[in-house]
Amino acid sequence: MRKLLCAFMIALLVSAGALPVMAETMGAVTRIKDVAKVQGVRANQLLGYGLVVGLAGTGDSSTKSIETMQSIASMLKTFGVAVSSSQMQSKNVAAVMVTAQLPAFAKPGDTIDVTVSSMGDAKNLQGGTLLQTPLRAANGQVYAVGQGPVSTGGFAASSGGSSQQKNFPTVGNMPNGAIVEKDVPMQFSNNGTVTLSLAQPDFTTATRIGDAINYRFGAIATARDPGTVVIAVPAEYQGNGLVGFVASLEELSIVPDNVAKIVINERTGTIVMGANVAIDSVAVTQGGLSIKISKSTDVSQPPPLSGGTTATTTNTNVSVEEDKGNTILLPSTANVGDVVNALNAVGATPRDVISILQAIKAAGALHADLQLI
């Protein structure tokens, strides 16, 4: 009876907020698909060289971009027009490199987005049209073909020595600007197993993923290393049921674990602290020293008929003012909110907080990695 009463009182205190909740020190509940991906499912980079035509005199010059003129002459030759590249003087054409990402499981006839970037001395690609450009993968094979109008999302204008520019008009986008001509075979199951790769390898997270899968499907998952979890596909899911099995894996919830880290951007004064940041008891004193230097000019006027001349003198005054230092004791805590509140209590600015955190780390009282970006 006494044990039941104690259990009831503990549950009541937790529900009332009188006891700390364990979830406060843990990470957020996340799906496996948000922290890991299936090995074998990946995108592929595509690259092509093409021409953008229809520019209003903002294309490549014939003197500095000889390759553009040669490309125009070669293109015209395919249409039965024989023109020497030395005779080309068009500034309405620009040579560009076309890049794209071929998503996993993209099929022939699907469309993908492409990016068009000038490689010559063109000033603006606005209003231009990309001519049919084969897009090749690293193996040299053509997997897509791009063509269509280029959207720069910016502009550049100049006149009389004055110029205005928004964004980068020498780089443009083409939403759905390429058609997939060939698909890339994807194999995400090997010998009856599926392998998950963690986006951020971690021993604890890999173990939790394996435990969550084993709790749901039985003993089928093994954390091979901090970045890999190998799963044996049950017999009932092999074949046509493999896609549904992978979908079930991705929807399982876990609590990922991360290394305690503080990211600092000294240029902007931005500080981002993770939830696992902890400190030991440490005393922090924050104060400042102000030095002010001022100058004043005095004029010396001689008496009348004395034969003297008017003279000026410069006086320099130096004053030093030292602010009273604020000392605060930061208690040992594992709550990042307590750390922030304690630092705010000494009136520290973001710049001061950065210096304080670095000093606490040097003192060995801060248990987190400091990462400067």
PDB file of N, CA and C in Angstrom, residues 4 6 9 24 30 46 55 58 70 80 94 103 118 120 140 144 169 200 220 247 261 294 301 351:
ATOM      1  N   LEU A   4       2.331   1.872  -3.440  1.00  0.00           N
ATOM      2  CA  LEU A   4       1.347   2.453  -4.354  1.00  0.00           C
ATOM      3  C   LEU A   4       1.151   3.928  -4.076  1.00  0.00           C
ATOM      4  N   CYS A   6       3.362   6.004  -2.742  1.00  0.00           N
ATOM      5  CA  CYS A   6       4.543   6.735  -3.206  1.00  0.00           C
ATOM      6  C   CYS A   6       4.524   6.922  -4.722  1.00  0.00           C
ATOM      7  N   MET A   9       2.093   9.666  -5.546  1.00  0.00           N
ATOM      8  CA  MET A   9       2.588  11.004  -5.239  1.00  0.00           C
ATOM      9  C   MET A   9       3.621  11.460  -6.273  1.00  0.00           C
ATOM     10  N   GLU A  24      13.139  17.091 -20.860  1.00  0.00           N
ATOM     11  CA  GLU A  24      13.710  18.419 -20.974  1.00  0.00           C
ATOM     12  C   GLU A  24      15.189  18.361 -21.340  1.00  0.00           C
ATOM     13  N   THR A  30      12.353  12.394 -33.334  1.00  0.00           N
ATOM     14  CA  THR A  30      12.578  12.561 -34.772  1.00  0.00           C
ATOM     15  C   THR A  30      12.355  11.239 -35.490  1.00  0.00           C
ATOM     16  N   LEU A  46      24.910  16.343 -63.005  1.00  0.00           N
ATOM     17  CA  LEU A  46      24.986  16.413 -64.466  1.00  0.00           C
ATOM     18  C   LEU A  46      25.620  17.736 -64.870  1.00  0.00           C
ATOM     19  N   LEU A  55      20.369  37.589 -76.291  1.00  0.00           N
ATOM     20  CA  LEU A  55      20.751  38.630 -75.335  1.00  0.00           C
ATOM     21  C   LEU A  55      20.811  39.985 -76.035  1.00  0.00           C
ATOM     22  N   THR A  58      24.467  41.956 -74.390  1.00  0.00           N
ATOM     23  CA  THR A  58      25.170  41.730 -73.128  1.00  0.00           C
ATOM     24  C   THR A  58      25.894  40.385 -73.107  1.00  0.00           C
ATOM     25  N   GLN A  70      33.689  30.205 -81.736  1.00  0.00           N
ATOM     26  CA  GLN A  70      33.910  28.889 -82.327  1.00  0.00           C
ATOM     27  C   GLN A  70      32.700  27.982 -82.115  1.00  0.00           C
ATOM     28  N   GLY A  80      24.035  23.519 -91.843  1.00  0.00           N
ATOM     29  CA  GLY A  80      24.423  23.741 -93.223  1.00  0.00           C
ATOM     30  C   GLY A  80      24.899  25.140 -93.523  1.00  0.00           C
ATOM     31  N   ALA A  94      26.050  33.968 -75.437  1.00  0.00           N
ATOM     32  CA  ALA A  94      26.971  33.750 -74.331  1.00  0.00           C
ATOM     33  C   ALA A  94      27.189  32.254 -74.153  1.00  0.00           C
ATOM     34  N   PRO A 103      17.663  13.443 -59.716  1.00  0.00           N
ATOM     35  CA  PRO A 103      17.202  12.789 -58.487  1.00  0.00           C
ATOM     36  C   PRO A 103      17.179  11.273 -58.633  1.00  0.00           C
ATOM     37  N   SER A 118      27.345  31.777 -66.739  1.00  0.00           N
ATOM     38  CA  SER A 118      28.196  32.297 -67.813  1.00  0.00           C
ATOM     39  C   SER A 118      29.648  31.925 -67.551  1.00  0.00           C
ATOM     40  N   GLY A 120      32.084  33.150 -69.935  1.00  0.00           N
ATOM     41  CA  GLY A 120      32.850  34.147 -70.666  1.00  0.00           C
ATOM     42  C   GLY A 120      32.763  35.499 -69.999  1.00  0.00           C
ATOM     43  N   GLY A 140      30.281  10.128 -68.641  1.00  0.00           N
ATOM     44  CA  GLY A 140      30.247  10.643 -70.007  1.00  0.00           C
ATOM     45  C   GLY A 140      28.959  10.403 -70.751  1.00  0.00           C
ATOM     46  N   ALA A 144      20.191  13.746 -69.568  1.00  0.00           N
ATOM     47  CA  ALA A 144      19.129  14.749 -69.691  1.00  0.00           C
ATOM     48  C   ALA A 144      19.525  15.756 -70.754  1.00  0.00           C
ATOM     49  N   PRO A 169      23.294  38.638 -62.326  1.00  0.00           N
ATOM     50  CA  PRO A 169      22.635  38.408 -63.623  1.00  0.00           C
ATOM     51  C   PRO A 169      23.400  37.483 -64.548  1.00  0.00           C
ATOM     52  N   GLN A 200      24.668  12.230 -39.486  1.00  0.00           N
ATOM     53  CA  GLN A 200      25.719  12.595 -38.547  1.00  0.00           C
ATOM     54  C   GLN A 200      26.062  11.356 -37.725  1.00  0.00           C
ATOM     55  N   ILE A 220      16.243  -7.783 -36.024  1.00  0.00           N
ATOM     56  CA  ILE A 220      16.668  -7.791 -37.432  1.00  0.00           C
ATOM     57  C   ILE A 220      17.696  -6.701 -37.726  1.00  0.00           C
ATOM     58  N   ALA A 247       9.465   2.110 -46.024  1.00  0.00           N
ATOM     59  CA  ALA A 247       8.613   3.211 -45.565  1.00  0.00           C
ATOM     60  C   ALA A 247       8.286   3.063 -44.087  1.00  0.00           C
ATOM     61  N   LYS A 261      27.738  21.069 -28.249  1.00  0.00           N
ATOM     62  CA  LYS A 261      28.488  21.974 -29.117  1.00  0.00           C
ATOM     63  C   LYS A 261      27.939  23.385 -29.002  1.00  0.00           C
ATOM     64  N   SER A 294      40.744  63.945 -24.805  1.00  0.00           N
ATOM     65  CA  SER A 294      40.112  65.133 -25.366  1.00  0.00           C
ATOM     66  C   SER A 294      41.145  66.240 -25.515  1.00  0.00           C
ATOM     67  N   GLN A 301      46.460  86.194 -25.616  1.00  0.00           N
ATOM     68  CA  GLN A 301      46.437  87.516 -26.244  1.00  0.00           C
ATOM     69  C   GLN A 301      47.322  88.473 -25.438  1.00  0.00           C
ATOM     70  N   ARG A 351      29.158  39.909 -27.774  1.00  0.00           N
ATOM     71  CA  ARG A 351      30.610  39.870 -27.909  1.00  0.00           C
ATOM     72  C   ARG A 351      31.250  39.439 -26.605  1.00  0.00           C
TER      73      ARG A 351
END
